C-alpha cells in the first residue's frame, strides 16, 4: 500500500479507494446529505518534531501489527500501551503511525477520554467521503458498522482511554475480525481487552534519551560545553518523565532561565513550574505535568459523589490514601503497616501524657469479629489508584509505590494546613503499627524506619514541628526504632523530648522517666559519648535502687546496662564485678532458665573475653548456647546468635578449625531461617570472614567481606554505621593481603564518612584514623602515620582516659612507628609504658600483654640490647605455648622470631 499518510496534517479529506490523499481545498459540505452528521472529522495530532528514543517500544508495535507470512487468516490485532500520565504514550503512538503510514489504509484517531468524545469522533468519521458513499445515517452505530465492513488494513487508535471501564471501551469496537486496534490508557485494567503479551507498560525514558529530549526542547546544541552535565542533573531531578522534561525545556527556551539555573528555580517553585500550561513544549500537549494528574483526581472525586454506594466508598478510600501516601516514603508502602496499626490499637491505654493511639484515624483500619484487619475497602481504594497509575504495585501484592513526581504533586496540591493534618495522620498510623515488644520481623522495622524518616523530614520541610504535637508513645517507639536502625542522632532528639515531657508531667522519680533517661544513656553510648552514658546510667541505677529496691527486675536491668557501659569504657574489672552481681540476682529471682538470666550470662562471657580470659569466656558462652537451645530451640535467632559468639571466642583461643566449622553451620542456619539479607545472616558472614583471616585464608576473607559490604550498602545504605564498619573491615583485609593502595583508598572513605556523620570526636572516627595510620605505615609513609597516631593518642586520652585499653593500643602503635622511623629511644619509653599498663590492667597472661612484650623485645634488639630482647622473646614463647598451644599462629610466629634472633 502506497501513499503518504496525511491525516495528521490536513484539514480536509478525499478518499480514493483505500488511500487518503491530501487535497488543498475540499469542502466537506459538498458531500453532505440528510443522512450525514454535523460532527467534525477527528484529526490525528502531529507527532513531536523532537520525538526522542522509545525505539524498543516502537519496534514491538511494528512487529505486532505487521502481517506475518505465517498468518493464514487475517485476524484483528489489539495492543495496549498503559502507564502514568505524562509518560509519553500518545507521542509513541503518533510516531508509530507516522513510521507505518504505508501499512495502514485508514487511521481513525479517537479521543477516548470519555464516551462522549469517542461518540463525536465516530460520528465525524461518517463525513469521510468514502463513508458517505455507503449512505451512512451519521450515527455512532453506522460509523462502527462501516469501519467493521472495511476489508482494508485499517487502524483505530483509542487515545487516553483513562476513565472508561474496559467493558465501556469495548462497546466502541467495530464488529468483524479485521483491522487493528491500538489503545493508550492509564488504566492497567484495560489489559483484559488483549492478551498479556500484547500490552506494555510505558515507563520513564532512558537517561541518555531524556538528556537528548531536554536539549532539543531547550533549542540548545548538544555539543555545547557543560550542557550534558547540567542536562543530566535536570533529567534526574525530573525522574526522566517525558512531559516534565519537555516542559522544562520549553521554560528554558523561553529565556526565563538558562539550563544551569533551572534547578535553582525548580527547588523553589516546583509546584508553579509543573503546573503552568504556557510552557507546553514541542508536543503541544495542552496539559501541564500537574494538571494531567489533577484530572485523575477530579474523576475520583466525581466517583466519590456518585449515587453508587459501593463505588462511592471505594473512591472515598482512594482519596484518603492519596492524602496519606505522600507522607510515607514513595516506595515500599506495605499493607503490613495498616494491618499492624488496626490490630494493635483497638484499645487505647490510659496515660497522663498525650498518646498518638488516642487520635488514630480508623477509617482505613476496620477489624472483623475476630479482631483482624478487614482490608477489603482498603484494597478497593488501592485498585482505583492503580487504575489511574497514581500508584503502582510493588514487588508483592501487598506493596505499593508512587512515582516521585506524583508523590510530590499529591503534597503540593494541598494547602499547608491540610499537609500538616495529613502528615500527622500518617505519622500516627506509622507509630501505631510498631509493637512495644519489638517482636515484629526485622525486615518490617527496617522498612518502617524509611517511612518514619521521610515523614519527619517532610514535616521539617513544611515547618511543621511535631514536637508542638507531642505524643509520648510515638516519640518513645520511634526513638528506639531509629536507634536500632543506626540513626542515633535523630533518636536522641526524640528521647530528649520524652525525658523533658515526663519530668514535667510525671516527675523525675517516675519509672517511665527513669526509662527515658536510660534510653538517652544508650544513645550517648551509640554516639560514642561513653562518659555521659555512664553518668546517666549511674543516676538511673541509684533511682531504681531507691524507688523499686535492689531486687526489682528494672533495677537489675539498670545494673546490667551500667556493666555494659563499663565495658565500653574499658573498665573491665568494674564490668566483671557488676556483671556477676546481675547474673547472681537473676539466677536467684528469675531462675536459671529465664531469658534475662541467659542474657546476663552472655554479657559476662563478653566481659571475660575483653579481659583476655578466653577459657572462662568459652565455658560461659557454651552454657549460654545450651540454655538457648533448651529454652528457644536450636533454630531460634537468639540461639544462632549465641552460637556465633561462641565461634568468635573459639577464634580468640586460636581454635580456628572449630570456629570455622561452627560458623559455617551458623551461616547455613541463618540463611535458611532468616534469609540472605537479614542482619543476623550478614553478621554471620562477617564473623566467618574474621575466622578465615585467623586461618590465614585472606582471599576467602576478602571475598566474603566484599559480599558483606555489598549487602549492607544495598539494604542499609552507604551512610549506615554497619555499612561503614564493613568497609573498615575490608580495608583491614586489604592490608593483610598487601593491597595497601586499596586499603588506603577505603580507609580514607571510612574516615571521611565518620567525620561527616559521627563527628571528629567520636570513638569510631578515631578508630578509623588509627587504621588509616597503620596503612600509611605499611606503605612506608611513617611521617604521616606518626602524625595521625599522635592525634589518635591525644583523642583517646581525652575521651577514654590514659588507662583505657584503646588508649594503650594507640600508645603501642606509635611505639612501633617510632621504631620504623629509627626513634628507638622514644619507642623503648613508650613500649615500657604499654607493657606496664597491660600487666597492671589485663594481667601477665593476656594476649595483648604478651604482644606488648614481643614489641618491646624488637625495640631492645634495635637498640642492640640483645640479652634483654632474648629474655622477653623466651617469655613470649612460653606464654603462648601455655595459653594458646603450640599450633596457634601466634605461637608459631613467636618460634620464628626466636629462631631469627638466634640466627642473627
Coordinates of C-alpha atoms in Angstrom, one line a residue, residues 328-872:
X328 CA 5.3 8.0 53.6
X329 CA 8.4 7.2 51.6
X330 CA 7.4 6.9 47.9
X331 CA 8.5 3.3 47.7
X332 CA 7.6 0.2 49.7
X333 CA 4.3 1.3 51.3
X334 CA 3.0 -2.1 52.6
X335 CA -0.3 -3.3 53.9
X336 CA 1.5 -4.7 56.9
X337 CA 1.7 -1.1 58.3
X338 CA -2.1 -0.8 58.3
X339 CA -2.7 -4.3 59.4
X340 CA -0.5 -3.9 62.5
X341 CA -2.0 -0.5 63.3
X342 CA -5.5 -1.8 63.1
X343 CA -4.9 -4.8 65.3
X344 CA -2.8 -3.1 68.0
X345 CA -4.8 0.0 68.6
X346 CA -8.3 -1.5 69.3
X347 CA -7.9 -0.3 72.9
X348 CA -6.1 2.9 73.9
X349 CA -4.3 2.8 77.3
X350 CA -4.8 5.5 79.9
X351 CA -2.0 7.9 80.3
X352 CA -1.3 11.4 81.8
X353 CA 0.6 12.2 78.6
X354 CA -0.9 12.5 75.1
X355 CA -0.9 9.3 73.1
X356 CA -1.0 9.0 69.3
X357 CA -3.2 5.9 69.6
X358 CA -5.9 8.1 71.1
X359 CA -6.3 10.2 68.0
X360 CA -5.8 7.4 65.4
X361 CA -7.9 7.8 62.3
X362 CA -9.6 4.4 62.0
X363 CA -11.4 4.9 58.7
X364 CA -8.8 2.7 56.9
X365 CA -8.5 0.3 59.8
X366 CA -11.7 -1.7 60.4
X367 CA -11.4 -5.0 62.1
X368 CA -13.6 -8.1 61.8
X369 CA -15.3 -10.0 64.6
X370 CA -12.0 -11.9 65.2
X371 CA -10.1 -8.7 65.7
X372 CA -8.3 -9.0 62.3
X373 CA -7.9 -6.1 60.0
X374 CA -10.5 -6.2 57.2
X375 CA -8.6 -4.9 54.1
X376 CA -11.5 -5.1 51.6
X377 CA -12.2 -1.4 51.5
X378 CA -8.5 -0.5 51.6
X379 CA -7.9 -2.7 48.5
X380 CA -10.9 -1.2 46.7
X381 CA -9.3 2.2 47.1
X382 CA -5.9 0.9 46.1
X383 CA -7.3 -0.6 42.9
X384 CA -8.7 2.8 41.9
X385 CA -5.4 4.5 42.4
X386 CA -3.6 1.7 40.4
X387 CA -6.2 2.1 37.6
X388 CA -5.2 5.7 37.2
X389 CA -1.5 4.9 37.5
X390 CA -1.3 7.2 40.5
X391 CA 0.4 4.3 42.4
X392 CA 1.9 1.0 41.2
X393 CA 2.1 -2.4 42.7
X394 CA 5.5 -3.2 44.2
X395 CA 7.4 -6.5 44.3
X396 CA 4.5 -8.2 46.2
X397 CA 0.7 -7.9 46.0
X398 CA 0.7 -6.0 49.3
X399 CA 3.3 -3.4 48.5
X400 CA 2.8 -0.1 46.6
X401 CA 5.0 2.6 45.1
X402 CA 4.4 6.1 43.9
X403 CA 6.3 7.9 41.2
X404 CA 8.4 10.6 43.0
X405 CA 6.8 13.4 41.0
X406 CA 3.2 12.0 41.6
X407 CA 4.3 11.8 45.3
X408 CA 5.3 15.5 45.2
X409 CA 2.2 16.6 43.3
X410 CA -0.1 14.9 45.8
X411 CA 1.5 17.0 48.6
X412 CA 1.9 20.2 46.5
X413 CA -1.8 20.3 45.7
X414 CA -2.7 20.7 49.4
X415 CA -2.6 23.9 51.3
X416 CA -0.2 24.0 54.2
X417 CA -2.8 23.2 57.0
X418 CA -4.0 20.2 55.0
X419 CA -0.4 19.0 54.6
X420 CA 0.2 19.2 58.3
X421 CA -3.1 17.4 59.1
X422 CA -2.3 14.5 56.6
X423 CA 1.3 14.3 57.7
X424 CA 0.2 13.9 61.4
X425 CA -2.4 11.3 60.3
X426 CA 0.4 9.3 58.5
X427 CA 2.7 9.8 61.5
X428 CA 0.2 8.3 63.9
X429 CA -0.5 5.3 61.7
X430 CA 3.2 4.6 61.5
X431 CA 3.5 4.8 65.2
X432 CA 0.6 2.6 65.9
X433 CA 1.9 -0.1 63.6
X434 CA 5.0 -0.5 65.8
X435 CA 4.7 -3.0 68.6
X436 CA 6.1 -2.2 72.0
X437 CA 7.6 -5.7 72.4
X438 CA 9.8 -5.3 69.3
X439 CA 8.6 -8.7 68.2
X440 CA 7.9 -7.8 64.6
X441 CA 10.3 -9.1 61.8
X442 CA 13.4 -7.1 61.3
X443 CA 12.5 -6.5 57.7
X444 CA 9.3 -4.8 58.7
X445 CA 11.2 -2.5 61.1
X446 CA 13.8 -1.7 58.5
X447 CA 11.1 -0.7 56.0
X448 CA 9.2 1.2 58.6
X449 CA 12.1 3.4 59.6
X450 CA 12.4 4.6 56.0
X451 CA 8.8 5.9 56.1
X452 CA 9.2 7.4 59.6
X453 CA 12.3 9.4 58.5
X454 CA 10.6 10.5 55.3
X455 CA 7.6 11.7 57.3
X456 CA 9.8 13.6 59.8
X457 CA 11.8 15.2 57.0
X458 CA 8.6 16.4 55.3
X459 CA 7.5 18.0 58.5
X460 CA 10.8 19.9 58.7
X461 CA 10.3 21.0 55.1
X462 CA 6.8 22.2 55.8
X463 CA 8.0 23.8 59.0
X464 CA 5.6 21.5 60.9
X465 CA 7.4 20.8 64.1
X466 CA 5.9 17.6 65.6
X467 CA 7.3 18.5 69.0
X468 CA 4.4 21.0 69.1
X469 CA 2.2 18.0 68.9
X470 CA 3.9 15.7 71.4
X471 CA 2.9 12.0 71.5
X472 CA 4.6 10.1 74.3
X473 CA 4.1 6.6 72.8
X474 CA 5.2 7.7 69.3
X475 CA 8.3 9.5 70.5
X476 CA 9.5 6.6 72.6
X477 CA 8.8 4.0 69.9
X478 CA 10.4 6.0 67.1
X479 CA 13.3 6.7 69.4
X480 CA 14.3 3.1 69.9
X481 CA 13.4 2.3 66.2
X482 CA 15.8 5.0 65.0
X483 CA 18.5 3.9 67.4
X484 CA 18.2 0.3 66.4
X485 CA 18.5 1.2 62.7
X486 CA 21.6 3.3 63.2
X487 CA 20.1 6.8 63.3
X488 CA 21.2 7.7 66.8
X489 CA 21.3 11.5 66.4
X490 CA 17.7 11.6 65.3
X491 CA 16.7 9.2 68.1
X492 CA 18.4 11.4 70.6
X493 CA 16.3 14.4 69.6
X494 CA 13.1 12.4 70.3
X495 CA 14.4 10.8 73.5
X496 CA 15.3 14.2 74.9
X497 CA 11.7 15.4 74.3
X498 CA 10.4 12.3 76.0
X499 CA 12.5 12.9 79.1
X500 CA 11.5 16.6 79.2
X501 CA 7.8 15.8 79.0
X502 CA 7.9 13.0 81.6
X503 CA 10.0 15.0 84.1
X504 CA 7.4 17.8 83.7
X505 CA 4.3 15.7 84.0
X506 CA 5.2 12.6 85.8
X507 CA 8.1 13.8 88.0
X508 CA 11.8 12.9 88.0
X509 CA 11.5 9.7 90.0
X510 CA 8.7 8.1 88.0
X511 CA 9.6 4.7 86.5
X512 CA 8.7 5.9 83.0
X513 CA 11.0 9.0 83.5
X514 CA 13.8 6.6 84.5
X515 CA 13.3 4.6 81.4
X516 CA 13.5 7.7 79.3
X517 CA 16.8 8.6 80.9
X518 CA 18.1 5.0 80.3
X519 CA 17.2 5.4 76.6
X520 CA 19.2 8.6 76.4
X521 CA 22.2 6.9 78.0
X522 CA 22.0 4.2 75.3
X523 CA 22.1 6.9 72.7
X524 CA 25.1 8.6 74.3
X525 CA 26.9 5.2 74.0
X526 CA 25.9 4.8 70.4
X527 CA 27.2 8.3 69.7
X528 CA 30.5 7.5 71.4
X529 CA 30.0 9.6 74.5
X530 CA 30.6 6.8 77.0
X531 CA 31.4 9.1 79.9
X532 CA 28.0 10.8 79.6
X533 CA 26.3 7.5 79.2
X534 CA 28.0 6.1 82.3
X535 CA 26.9 9.2 84.3
X536 CA 23.3 8.8 83.3
X537 CA 23.2 5.0 83.9
X538 CA 24.5 5.6 87.4
X539 CA 21.7 8.1 88.0
X540 CA 19.1 5.6 86.7
X541 CA 20.5 2.8 88.9
X542 CA 20.6 4.9 92.0
X543 CA 17.0 6.0 91.4
X544 CA 15.8 2.4 90.7
X545 CA 17.5 1.2 93.9
X546 CA 15.8 3.9 95.9
X547 CA 12.3 3.7 94.3
X548 CA 12.0 0.0 93.4
X549 CA 14.5 -1.7 95.6
X550 CA 17.7 -3.7 94.7
X551 CA 15.8 -6.9 93.8
X552 CA 13.4 -5.4 91.3
X553 CA 13.9 -6.6 87.7
X554 CA 14.1 -3.0 86.5
X555 CA 16.9 -2.3 89.0
X556 CA 18.8 -5.4 87.9
X557 CA 18.4 -4.3 84.2
X558 CA 19.8 -0.9 85.1
X559 CA 22.7 -2.6 86.7
X560 CA 23.3 -4.7 83.6
X561 CA 23.2 -1.6 81.4
X562 CA 25.8 0.1 83.6
X563 CA 28.0 -3.0 83.3
X564 CA 27.8 -2.8 79.5
X565 CA 28.9 0.9 79.7
X566 CA 31.8 -0.1 81.9
X567 CA 32.9 -2.5 79.2
X568 CA 32.7 0.2 76.6
X569 CA 34.9 2.5 78.7
X570 CA 37.4 -0.3 79.1
X571 CA 36.6 -0.7 82.8
X572 CA 36.5 -4.4 82.5
X573 CA 37.1 -5.1 86.2
X574 CA 34.1 -3.0 87.2
X575 CA 32.1 -4.6 84.4
X576 CA 33.0 -8.1 85.6
X577 CA 32.1 -7.2 89.2
X578 CA 28.7 -5.8 88.2
X579 CA 28.1 -8.5 85.6
X580 CA 28.5 -11.2 88.3
X581 CA 26.0 -9.4 90.6
X582 CA 23.5 -9.2 87.8
X583 CA 23.9 -12.9 86.9
X584 CA 23.6 -13.9 90.6
X585 CA 20.5 -11.7 91.1
X586 CA 18.7 -13.0 88.0
X587 CA 19.6 -16.6 88.9
X588 CA 18.1 -16.1 92.3
X589 CA 15.0 -14.0 91.4
X590 CA 14.1 -15.1 87.8
X591 CA 15.7 -18.6 87.7
X592 CA 18.4 -20.1 85.5
X593 CA 16.1 -20.6 82.6
X594 CA 14.8 -17.1 82.3
X595 CA 15.9 -15.3 79.0
X596 CA 17.2 -12.3 81.0
X597 CA 19.4 -14.7 83.1
X598 CA 20.8 -16.2 79.9
X599 CA 21.4 -12.6 78.5
X600 CA 23.3 -11.7 81.7
X601 CA 25.5 -14.8 81.3
X602 CA 26.2 -13.8 77.7
X603 CA 27.2 -10.3 78.8
X604 CA 29.6 -11.7 81.4
X605 CA 31.1 -14.0 78.9
X606 CA 31.8 -11.0 76.6
X607 CA 33.5 -9.2 79.6
X608 CA 35.7 -12.3 80.2
X609 CA 36.7 -12.1 76.6
X610 CA 37.6 -8.4 76.9
X611 CA 39.8 -9.4 79.9
X612 CA 41.6 -12.0 77.8
X613 CA 40.1 -14.8 79.9
X614 CA 39.1 -16.7 76.8
X615 CA 38.9 -20.1 78.6
X616 CA 36.3 -18.8 81.1
X617 CA 34.5 -16.9 78.3
X618 CA 34.2 -20.0 76.1
X619 CA 33.0 -22.0 79.1
X620 CA 30.2 -19.5 79.9
X621 CA 29.3 -19.0 76.3
X622 CA 28.8 -22.8 75.9
X623 CA 26.3 -22.6 78.8
X624 CA 24.5 -19.7 77.0
X625 CA 24.2 -21.8 73.8
X626 CA 23.0 -24.9 75.8
X627 CA 20.4 -22.8 77.6
X628 CA 19.1 -21.2 74.4
X629 CA 18.9 -24.5 72.6
X630 CA 17.0 -25.9 75.6
X631 CA 14.6 -22.9 76.0
X632 CA 14.2 -21.5 72.5
X633 CA 15.3 -24.3 70.2
X634 CA 18.3 -24.8 68.0
X635 CA 17.0 -22.7 65.1
X636 CA 15.8 -19.6 67.1
X637 CA 17.7 -16.4 66.0
X638 CA 18.9 -15.8 69.6
X639 CA 20.3 -19.3 69.7
X640 CA 22.1 -18.8 66.4
X641 CA 23.5 -15.5 67.7
X642 CA 24.8 -17.2 70.8
X643 CA 26.5 -19.9 68.7
X644 CA 28.1 -17.1 66.6
X645 CA 29.5 -15.5 69.8
X646 CA 30.9 -18.9 70.8
X647 CA 32.6 -19.3 67.3
X648 CA 34.2 -15.9 67.8
X649 CA 35.6 -16.9 71.2
X650 CA 36.9 -20.1 69.7
X651 CA 38.8 -17.9 67.3
X652 CA 40.2 -15.8 70.2
X653 CA 41.6 -19.1 71.6
X654 CA 43.2 -19.9 68.3
X655 CA 40.8 -22.8 67.7
X656 CA 40.1 -21.7 64.2
X657 CA 39.1 -25.1 62.9
X658 CA 36.3 -25.5 65.5
X659 CA 35.4 -21.9 64.9
X660 CA 35.2 -22.3 61.1
X661 CA 33.1 -25.5 61.4
X662 CA 30.6 -23.8 63.8
X663 CA 30.4 -20.6 61.9
X664 CA 29.6 -22.4 58.7
X665 CA 26.7 -24.2 60.5
X666 CA 25.5 -20.8 61.8
X667 CA 25.6 -19.2 58.4
X668 CA 23.6 -22.1 56.8
X669 CA 21.0 -21.9 59.6
X670 CA 20.7 -18.2 59.4
X671 CA 20.2 -18.2 55.6
X672 CA 17.6 -21.0 56.0
X673 CA 15.7 -19.3 58.8
X674 CA 16.1 -15.5 58.3
X675 CA 17.1 -15.2 54.6
X676 CA 20.3 -14.0 53.0
X677 CA 19.5 -10.3 53.6
X678 CA 18.8 -10.5 57.3
X679 CA 21.3 -8.6 59.6
X680 CA 22.0 -11.9 61.5
X681 CA 23.0 -13.6 58.2
X682 CA 25.2 -10.8 57.2
X683 CA 26.8 -10.7 60.7
X684 CA 27.4 -14.5 60.4
X685 CA 29.2 -13.9 57.1
X686 CA 31.3 -11.2 58.7
X687 CA 32.3 -13.5 61.5
X688 CA 33.2 -16.2 59.1
X689 CA 35.4 -13.8 57.2
X690 CA 37.2 -12.9 60.5
X691 CA 37.8 -16.7 61.2
X692 CA 39.2 -17.1 57.7
X693 CA 41.6 -14.3 58.5
X694 CA 42.7 -16.1 61.6
X695 CA 43.3 -19.2 59.5
X696 CA 45.3 -17.1 57.1
X697 CA 42.7 -17.6 54.3
X698 CA 42.9 -13.9 53.3
X699 CA 41.5 -14.4 49.8
X700 CA 38.4 -16.2 51.1
X701 CA 38.0 -13.5 53.8
X702 CA 38.2 -10.7 51.2
X703 CA 35.6 -12.4 49.0
X704 CA 33.1 -12.7 51.9
X705 CA 33.8 -9.2 53.2
X706 CA 33.1 -7.7 49.8
X707 CA 29.7 -9.6 49.9
X708 CA 29.0 -8.2 53.3
X709 CA 29.8 -4.7 52.2
X710 CA 27.6 -5.0 49.1
X711 CA 24.7 -6.4 51.2
X712 CA 24.9 -3.7 53.8
X713 CA 25.2 -1.0 51.2
X714 CA 22.1 -2.2 49.3
X715 CA 20.0 -2.9 52.5
X716 CA 21.1 -0.2 54.9
X717 CA 22.6 2.5 52.6
X718 CA 26.1 3.8 52.3
X719 CA 25.8 6.1 55.4
X720 CA 24.7 3.4 57.9
X721 CA 27.3 2.7 60.7
X722 CA 27.2 -1.1 59.9
X723 CA 28.0 -0.3 56.2
X724 CA 30.9 1.8 57.2
X725 CA 32.2 -0.9 59.6
X726 CA 32.0 -3.4 56.7
X727 CA 34.1 -1.0 54.7
X728 CA 36.6 -0.6 57.5
X729 CA 36.9 -4.4 58.0
X730 CA 37.5 -4.9 54.3
X731 CA 40.3 -2.3 54.5
X732 CA 41.9 -4.5 57.2
X733 CA 41.9 -7.5 54.9
X734 CA 43.4 -5.5 52.1
X735 CA 46.3 -4.7 54.5
X736 CA 46.8 -8.4 55.3
X737 CA 46.8 -9.1 51.5
X738 CA 49.4 -6.4 50.9
X739 CA 46.9 -4.4 48.9
X740 CA 47.9 -1.2 50.6
X741 CA 46.7 1.2 47.9
X742 CA 43.2 -0.3 48.1
X743 CA 43.4 -0.2 51.9
X744 CA 44.4 3.5 51.9
X745 CA 41.6 4.4 49.5
X746 CA 39.0 2.6 51.6
X747 CA 40.4 3.8 54.8
X748 CA 40.1 7.4 53.6
X749 CA 36.4 6.8 52.7
X750 CA 35.7 5.4 56.1
X751 CA 37.4 8.3 57.9
X752 CA 35.6 10.9 55.8
X753 CA 32.3 9.2 56.3
X754 CA 32.7 9.0 60.1
X755 CA 34.0 12.6 60.3
X756 CA 30.9 13.7 58.4
X757 CA 28.3 11.5 60.1
X758 CA 29.6 11.0 63.7
X759 CA 32.0 13.9 64.1
X760 CA 35.7 14.2 64.7
X761 CA 35.5 13.3 68.4
X762 CA 33.5 10.0 68.0
X763 CA 35.5 6.9 69.0
X764 CA 34.6 5.2 65.7
X765 CA 36.1 8.2 63.9
X766 CA 39.3 7.9 65.9
X767 CA 39.4 4.2 65.2
X768 CA 39.2 4.9 61.5
X769 CA 42.1 7.4 61.9
X770 CA 44.2 4.7 63.7
X771 CA 43.5 2.2 60.9
X772 CA 44.5 4.7 58.2
X773 CA 47.7 5.4 60.2
X774 CA 48.6 1.7 60.2
X775 CA 48.0 1.6 56.5
X776 CA 50.3 4.6 56.0
X777 CA 53.0 2.7 58.0
X778 CA 52.7 -0.3 55.7
X779 CA 53.1 2.0 52.7
X780 CA 56.3 3.3 54.3
X781 CA 54.8 6.7 54.9
X782 CA 55.9 6.7 58.5
X783 CA 55.8 10.5 59.0
X784 CA 52.1 10.6 58.0
X785 CA 51.4 7.6 60.2
X786 CA 53.2 9.3 63.2
X787 CA 51.1 12.4 62.7
X788 CA 47.8 10.6 62.7
X789 CA 48.8 8.3 65.6
X790 CA 49.6 11.3 67.8
X791 CA 46.1 12.7 67.1
X792 CA 44.6 9.3 68.0
X793 CA 46.5 9.1 71.2
X794 CA 45.6 12.6 72.3
X795 CA 41.9 12.0 71.5
X796 CA 41.8 8.7 73.4
X797 CA 43.5 10.1 76.5
X798 CA 41.0 13.0 76.4
X799 CA 37.9 10.8 75.9
X800 CA 38.7 7.5 77.4
X801 CA 41.5 8.3 80.0
X802 CA 45.1 7.1 79.9
X803 CA 44.5 3.5 81.2
X804 CA 41.8 2.5 78.7
X805 CA 42.8 -0.4 76.5
X806 CA 42.2 1.6 73.3
X807 CA 44.5 4.4 74.7
X808 CA 47.2 1.8 75.3
X809 CA 46.8 0.4 71.8
X810 CA 47.3 3.9 70.4
X811 CA 50.4 4.2 72.5
X812 CA 51.7 0.8 71.3
X813 CA 51.1 1.8 67.6
X814 CA 53.1 5.0 68.0
X815 CA 55.9 3.0 69.6
X816 CA 56.0 0.7 66.6
X817 CA 56.0 3.7 64.2
X818 CA 58.9 5.3 66.2
X819 CA 60.9 2.1 65.7
X820 CA 60.2 2.3 61.9
X821 CA 61.4 5.9 62.0
X822 CA 64.6 4.9 63.8
X823 CA 63.4 6.7 67.0
X824 CA 64.3 3.7 69.2
X825 CA 64.7 5.6 72.4
X826 CA 61.2 7.0 72.1
X827 CA 60.0 3.6 71.1
X828 CA 61.5 2.0 74.2
X829 CA 60.0 4.6 76.6
X830 CA 56.5 4.1 75.1
X831 CA 56.9 0.3 74.9
X832 CA 57.7 0.1 78.6
X833 CA 54.7 2.2 79.5
X834 CA 52.5 -0.1 77.3
X835 CA 53.8 -3.3 78.9
X836 CA 53.5 -1.9 82.4
X837 CA 49.9 -0.8 81.8
X838 CA 48.9 -4.1 80.3
X839 CA 50.5 -6.1 83.1
X840 CA 48.6 -3.9 85.6
X841 CA 45.2 -3.8 83.9
X842 CA 44.9 -7.0 81.9
X843 CA 47.4 -9.3 83.7
X844 CA 50.5 -11.0 82.6
X845 CA 48.7 -13.8 80.7
X846 CA 46.5 -11.5 78.5
X847 CA 47.3 -11.8 74.7
X848 CA 47.7 -8.0 74.5
X849 CA 50.3 -8.1 77.3
X850 CA 52.2 -10.8 75.6
X851 CA 52.1 -8.8 72.3
X852 CA 53.5 -5.7 74.1
X853 CA 56.3 -7.9 75.4
X854 CA 57.1 -9.0 71.9
X855 CA 57.1 -5.5 70.6
X856 CA 59.4 -4.3 73.3
X857 CA 61.8 -7.2 72.6
X858 CA 62.0 -5.9 69.0
X859 CA 62.9 -2.5 70.3
X860 CA 65.6 -3.8 72.6
X861 CA 67.0 -5.7 69.6
X862 CA 67.1 -2.5 67.5
X863 CA 68.9 -0.8 70.4
X864 CA 71.5 -3.6 70.4
X865 CA 70.3 -4.9 73.8
X866 CA 70.1 -8.5 72.6
X867 CA 70.3 -10.1 76.0
X868 CA 67.1 -8.3 77.2
X869 CA 65.4 -9.0 73.8
X870 CA 66.2 -12.7 74.1
X871 CA 64.8 -12.8 77.6
X872 CA 61.5 -11.2 76.6

